[in-house]
Amino acid sequence: MTLLIKDEYPEKLFREDGKRLDGRDLKELRPIKLEVGILNNADGSAYLEWGNNKIFAAVYGPREVHPHHLAKPDKGILRVFYRMATFSVFERKRPAPGRREKEISMIITDCLEPVLFLELYPGTSFEVFIDVLDADGGTRCASTTVAALALADAGIPMKSLVTSVAVGKIDGKIVVDLSGVEDKAGEADLPCAITWFNEEISLLQFDGDMDLNELDTFLKLAKDALKEIYEMQLNALKSKYITIQEKYNGGQVKQ
Ligand code: CDP
């Protein structure tokens, strides 16, 4: 478990050999594993492991809005429920959704909404349930990334996928994809997301201390990392269909 209480933060976030504490280079992502279509009872689903983060996303919709008064006569609505399991962090998290979970749900909604054609679905809702089972830094980015895949898996028309990653600054150096300990002990954390159909940044948050002149460097690094993750998302979607194709090859079900 890499999550430490404040007094236990390491003094240095780089090893003697110049690598980060988990052995990564400055621009290196944590290992990412993505899978789609893993929950039978959802319209669409995806699972992600990103470093020590483990996150499920399940999608339903378009469907009737509950409670009814939330329905909009001229367009569909997107509702995102980001939740952290009580066992997902070092100190027990209270089961009831707190302010942080509500804020992150809202942020993820804002990231995903631009790629949906909500105007085509008046009076209905799309719901995305995100469950963080294990958390180790960057869960809002990982959740956005896996939620976009679950929407695509549900067959919901989308302008493009959405991808998210954080860049930041630790011990004076700009790095990609902060781990939990880097997020807490580093100087700055800048989560961002991109909608690929227009290549616009749909999320840019900032926490910490950095020179605004460095913003271009941060964004350049983020863009390269986002492209790398986008390829993984596409491969996860393709591999589901390759598996189906292999199973139902020419109408012949392979045993
Ligand atoms: O996860 P993300 O970086 O998007 O959000 P954060 O609020 O900056 O949280 C950073 C990390 O702190 C999380 O990924 C968790 O590992 C940890 N955390 C925790 O230990 N207890 C909480 N109640 C919330 C977050």
Coordinates of C-alpha atoms and ligand atoms in Angstrom, one line a residue:
M1 CA 0.0 0.0 0.0
T2 CA 1.6 3.2 -1.1
L3 CA -0.8 5.6 0.7
L4 CA 0.9 7.1 3.7
I5 CA -0.2 9.4 6.5
K6 CA 1.2 12.9 6.3
D7 CA 4.1 12.4 8.7
E8 CA 5.3 9.4 6.7
Y9 CA 5.6 11.1 3.3
P10 CA 9.1 10.3 1.9
E11 CA 11.6 13.1 1.9
K12 CA 12.5 12.4 -1.7
L13 CA 10.3 11.3 -4.6
F14 CA 13.3 10.2 -6.7
R15 CA 15.7 7.3 -6.2
E16 CA 19.5 7.6 -6.4
D17 CA 19.3 6.3 -10.0
G18 CA 17.0 9.2 -11.0
K19 CA 13.9 7.1 -11.3
R20 CA 10.7 7.8 -9.5
L21 CA 10.0 5.7 -6.3
D22 CA 8.0 3.1 -8.3
G23 CA 10.9 2.8 -10.8
R24 CA 9.3 5.0 -13.6
D25 CA 10.8 7.7 -15.8
L26 CA 9.4 11.2 -15.8
K27 CA 7.1 10.6 -18.7
E28 CA 6.2 7.0 -18.0
L29 CA 2.7 5.9 -17.2
R30 CA 1.8 3.4 -14.6
P31 CA 0.8 0.0 -16.2
I32 CA -2.7 0.2 -17.5
K33 CA -5.1 -2.7 -18.2
L34 CA -8.5 -2.0 -19.8
E35 CA -11.4 -4.4 -20.5
V36 CA -14.9 -3.8 -21.8
G37 CA -18.2 -5.7 -21.5
I38 CA -17.5 -7.4 -18.2
L39 CA -20.8 -6.9 -16.4
N40 CA -23.8 -8.9 -17.7
N41 CA -26.5 -6.8 -16.1
A42 CA -25.4 -3.4 -17.4
D43 CA -26.0 -2.0 -20.9
G44 CA -22.3 -1.3 -21.1
S45 CA -19.4 -1.8 -18.8
A46 CA -15.6 -1.5 -18.5
Y47 CA -12.9 -2.4 -15.9
L48 CA -9.6 -0.7 -15.5
E49 CA -6.4 -1.3 -13.5
W50 CA -4.1 1.7 -13.6
G51 CA -1.2 1.2 -11.3
N52 CA -2.8 0.2 -8.0
N53 CA -6.2 1.7 -9.0
K54 CA -9.0 -0.8 -9.7
I55 CA -12.2 0.7 -11.1
F56 CA -15.4 -0.6 -12.6
A57 CA -17.8 1.5 -14.7
A58 CA -21.4 0.4 -15.6
V59 CA -23.7 2.3 -18.0
Y60 CA -27.5 2.3 -18.4
G61 CA -29.4 4.2 -20.9
P62 CA -31.2 5.8 -22.6
R63 CA -33.9 5.0 -20.0
E64 CA -36.7 6.7 -18.0
V65 CA -35.5 9.3 -15.6
H66 CA -35.9 8.7 -11.8
P67 CA -36.8 10.9 -10.1
H68 CA -39.1 12.2 -12.9
H69 CA -38.7 15.8 -12.1
L70 CA -35.0 15.7 -13.3
A71 CA -36.1 14.8 -16.8
K72 CA -35.6 17.5 -19.5
P73 CA -38.2 17.9 -22.2
D74 CA -35.7 19.0 -24.9
K75 CA -32.7 16.6 -24.2
G76 CA -31.4 13.6 -22.3
I77 CA -29.4 14.0 -19.2
L78 CA -26.2 12.4 -18.1
R79 CA -25.8 11.3 -14.5
V80 CA -22.5 10.1 -13.1
F81 CA -22.1 8.5 -9.7
Y82 CA -18.4 8.2 -8.7
R83 CA -18.0 6.2 -5.5
M84 CA -15.1 4.9 -3.5
A85 CA -15.5 1.6 -1.7
T86 CA -15.0 1.9 2.0
F87 CA -12.1 -0.5 1.7
S88 CA -10.5 1.4 -1.3
V89 CA -8.2 3.6 0.8
F90 CA -5.8 3.3 3.7
E91 CA -8.1 4.9 6.2
R92 CA -11.7 3.6 6.1
K93 CA -13.8 5.8 4.0
R94 CA -17.4 6.5 5.2
P95 CA -19.8 4.6 3.0
A96 CA -22.0 7.6 2.4
P97 CA -20.9 9.7 -0.6
G98 CA -19.0 12.8 0.6
R99 CA -18.4 16.2 -1.0
R100 CA -15.3 14.9 -2.8
E101 CA -17.3 12.1 -4.5
K102 CA -20.1 14.5 -5.5
E103 CA -17.5 17.0 -6.9
I104 CA -15.7 14.3 -8.9
S105 CA -19.0 13.0 -10.2
M106 CA -19.8 16.4 -11.5
I107 CA -16.3 16.8 -13.0
I108 CA -16.7 13.5 -14.9
T109 CA -20.1 14.5 -16.1
D110 CA -18.6 17.7 -17.5
C111 CA -15.9 15.7 -19.2
L112 CA -18.2 13.2 -20.8
E113 CA -21.3 15.3 -21.8
P114 CA -19.6 17.0 -24.8
V115 CA -19.2 13.7 -26.7
L116 CA -22.8 12.6 -26.3
F117 CA -25.8 13.5 -28.5
L118 CA -28.1 14.3 -25.6
E119 CA -30.3 16.5 -27.8
L120 CA -31.5 13.3 -29.6
Y121 CA -32.8 11.7 -26.4
P122 CA -35.4 14.1 -24.8
G123 CA -36.9 13.0 -21.5
T124 CA -34.4 10.2 -20.9
S125 CA -31.2 9.6 -18.8
F126 CA -27.9 8.0 -19.3
E127 CA -26.4 6.8 -16.0
V128 CA -22.8 6.0 -15.3
F129 CA -21.9 4.2 -12.1
I130 CA -18.2 4.2 -11.2
D131 CA -16.9 2.1 -8.4
V132 CA -13.4 2.6 -7.2
L133 CA -12.4 -0.6 -5.4
D134 CA -8.7 0.3 -4.9
A135 CA -7.4 3.9 -5.0
D136 CA -3.9 5.1 -5.4
G137 CA -3.9 8.6 -7.0
G138 CA -5.5 9.9 -10.2
T139 CA -8.9 8.1 -9.7
R140 CA -10.8 11.0 -11.3
C141 CA -8.7 10.6 -14.5
A142 CA -8.9 6.8 -14.4
S143 CA -12.6 7.0 -13.8
T144 CA -13.2 9.3 -16.7
T145 CA -11.2 7.1 -19.0
V146 CA -13.0 3.9 -18.0
A147 CA -16.4 5.6 -18.0
A148 CA -15.9 6.7 -21.6
L149 CA -15.2 3.1 -22.6
A150 CA -18.3 1.8 -20.8
L151 CA -20.4 4.3 -22.7
A152 CA -18.9 3.1 -26.0
D153 CA -19.5 -0.5 -24.9
A154 CA -23.2 0.3 -24.3
G155 CA -23.4 1.2 -28.0
I156 CA -24.4 4.8 -27.2
P157 CA -23.6 7.1 -30.2
M158 CA -20.6 9.2 -29.3
K159 CA -18.7 11.9 -31.1
S160 CA -15.5 10.3 -29.8
L161 CA -13.9 8.8 -26.7
V162 CA -12.7 10.9 -23.8
T163 CA -9.3 10.3 -22.2
S164 CA -7.9 11.7 -19.0
V165 CA -4.5 11.8 -17.2
A166 CA -2.8 14.0 -14.6
V167 CA 0.5 15.7 -15.0
G168 CA 2.3 17.3 -12.1
K169 CA 5.5 18.4 -10.4
I170 CA 7.4 16.4 -7.8
D171 CA 10.8 17.4 -6.3
G172 CA 10.9 20.3 -8.9
K173 CA 10.5 18.0 -11.9
I174 CA 7.5 17.7 -14.2
V175 CA 6.1 14.2 -14.4
V176 CA 3.2 12.3 -16.0
D177 CA 0.6 10.3 -14.1
L178 CA 1.2 10.9 -10.4
S179 CA 0.8 8.0 -8.0
G180 CA -0.9 8.4 -4.7
V181 CA 2.3 9.2 -2.8
E182 CA 3.4 11.6 -5.6
D183 CA 0.0 13.3 -5.5
K184 CA 0.2 13.9 -1.8
A185 CA 3.9 14.7 -1.4
G186 CA 4.5 16.5 -4.7
E187 CA 4.2 20.2 -5.5
A188 CA 1.5 20.3 -8.1
D189 CA -1.1 18.1 -9.7
L190 CA -2.9 19.0 -12.9
P191 CA -5.6 16.5 -14.0
C192 CA -6.8 17.0 -17.5
A193 CA -9.0 15.3 -20.1
I194 CA -9.5 15.5 -23.8
T195 CA -12.4 15.0 -26.1
W196 CA -10.9 13.5 -29.3
F197 CA -13.5 14.6 -31.8
N198 CA -12.4 18.3 -31.5
E199 CA -9.2 17.7 -29.5
E200 CA -10.4 20.1 -26.9
I201 CA -9.4 19.9 -23.2
S202 CA -12.6 19.2 -21.3
L203 CA -11.0 19.2 -17.9
L204 CA -8.1 21.2 -16.5
Q205 CA -7.9 21.2 -12.7
F206 CA -5.0 22.5 -10.7
D207 CA -3.9 21.8 -7.2
G208 CA -0.5 23.0 -5.8
D209 CA 2.2 25.3 -6.6
M210 CA 3.7 25.9 -10.1
D211 CA 4.8 28.7 -12.4
L212 CA 2.1 29.5 -15.0
N213 CA 4.9 29.7 -17.6
E214 CA 5.3 26.0 -17.3
L215 CA 1.7 25.3 -18.4
D216 CA 2.7 24.7 -22.0
T217 CA 5.2 22.1 -20.9
F218 CA 2.6 20.4 -18.7
L219 CA 0.0 20.4 -21.5
K220 CA 2.5 19.0 -24.1
L221 CA 3.4 16.2 -21.8
A222 CA -0.2 15.5 -21.0
K223 CA -1.1 15.4 -24.7
D224 CA 1.5 12.7 -25.4
A225 CA 0.3 10.6 -22.5
L226 CA -3.3 11.1 -23.5
K227 CA -2.5 9.7 -27.0
E228 CA -0.9 6.7 -25.5
I229 CA -3.9 5.9 -23.3
Y230 CA -6.3 6.6 -26.2
E231 CA -4.6 3.8 -28.1
M232 CA -5.2 1.5 -25.2
Q233 CA -8.9 2.4 -25.0
L234 CA -9.3 1.7 -28.8
N235 CA -7.5 -1.7 -28.4
A236 CA -9.8 -2.6 -25.4
L237 CA -12.8 -2.0 -27.6
K238 CA -11.4 -3.8 -30.6
S239 CA -10.4 -6.8 -28.6
K240 CA -14.0 -7.4 -27.4
Y241 CA -15.1 -7.5 -31.0
I242 CA -12.2 -9.7 -32.1
T243 CA -13.2 -12.1 -29.4
I244 CA -16.9 -12.1 -30.6
Q245 CA -15.8 -12.5 -34.2
E246 CA -13.6 -15.4 -33.3
K247 CA -16.4 -17.1 -31.3
Y248 CA -19.0 -16.6 -34.0
N249 CA -16.8 -17.1 -37.0
G250 CA -19.0 -17.1 -40.1
G251 CA -22.0 -18.1 -38.1
Q252 CA -20.2 -21.2 -36.8
V253 CA -20.0 -21.1 -33.0
K254 CA -16.5 -22.3 -32.0
Q255 CA -16.5 -24.5 -29.0
Ligands
CDP1 O1 -7.9 10.2 -6.9 P1 -7.7 11.6 -7.4 O2 -6.2 11.9 -7.5 O3 -8.4 12.0 -8.6 O4 -8.3 12.6 -6.2 P2 -7.6 13.2 -4.9 O5 -8.8 13.8 -4.1 O6 -6.5 14.1 -5.3 O7 -7.1 12.0 -4.1 C1 -5.8 11.5 -4.3 C2 -5.7 10.1 -3.7 O8 -5.9 10.2 -2.3 C3 -6.8 9.1 -4.1 O9 -6.5 8.5 -5.3 C4 -6.7 8.1 -3.0 O10 -5.6 7.2 -3.2 C5 -6.4 9.0 -1.8 N1 -7.6 9.3 -1.0 C6 -7.7 8.7 0.3 O11 -6.8 8.0 0.7 N2 -8.8 8.9 1.1 C7 -9.9 9.6 0.6 N3 -10.9 9.8 1.4 C8 -9.8 10.2 -0.7 C9 -8.6 10.0 -1.4

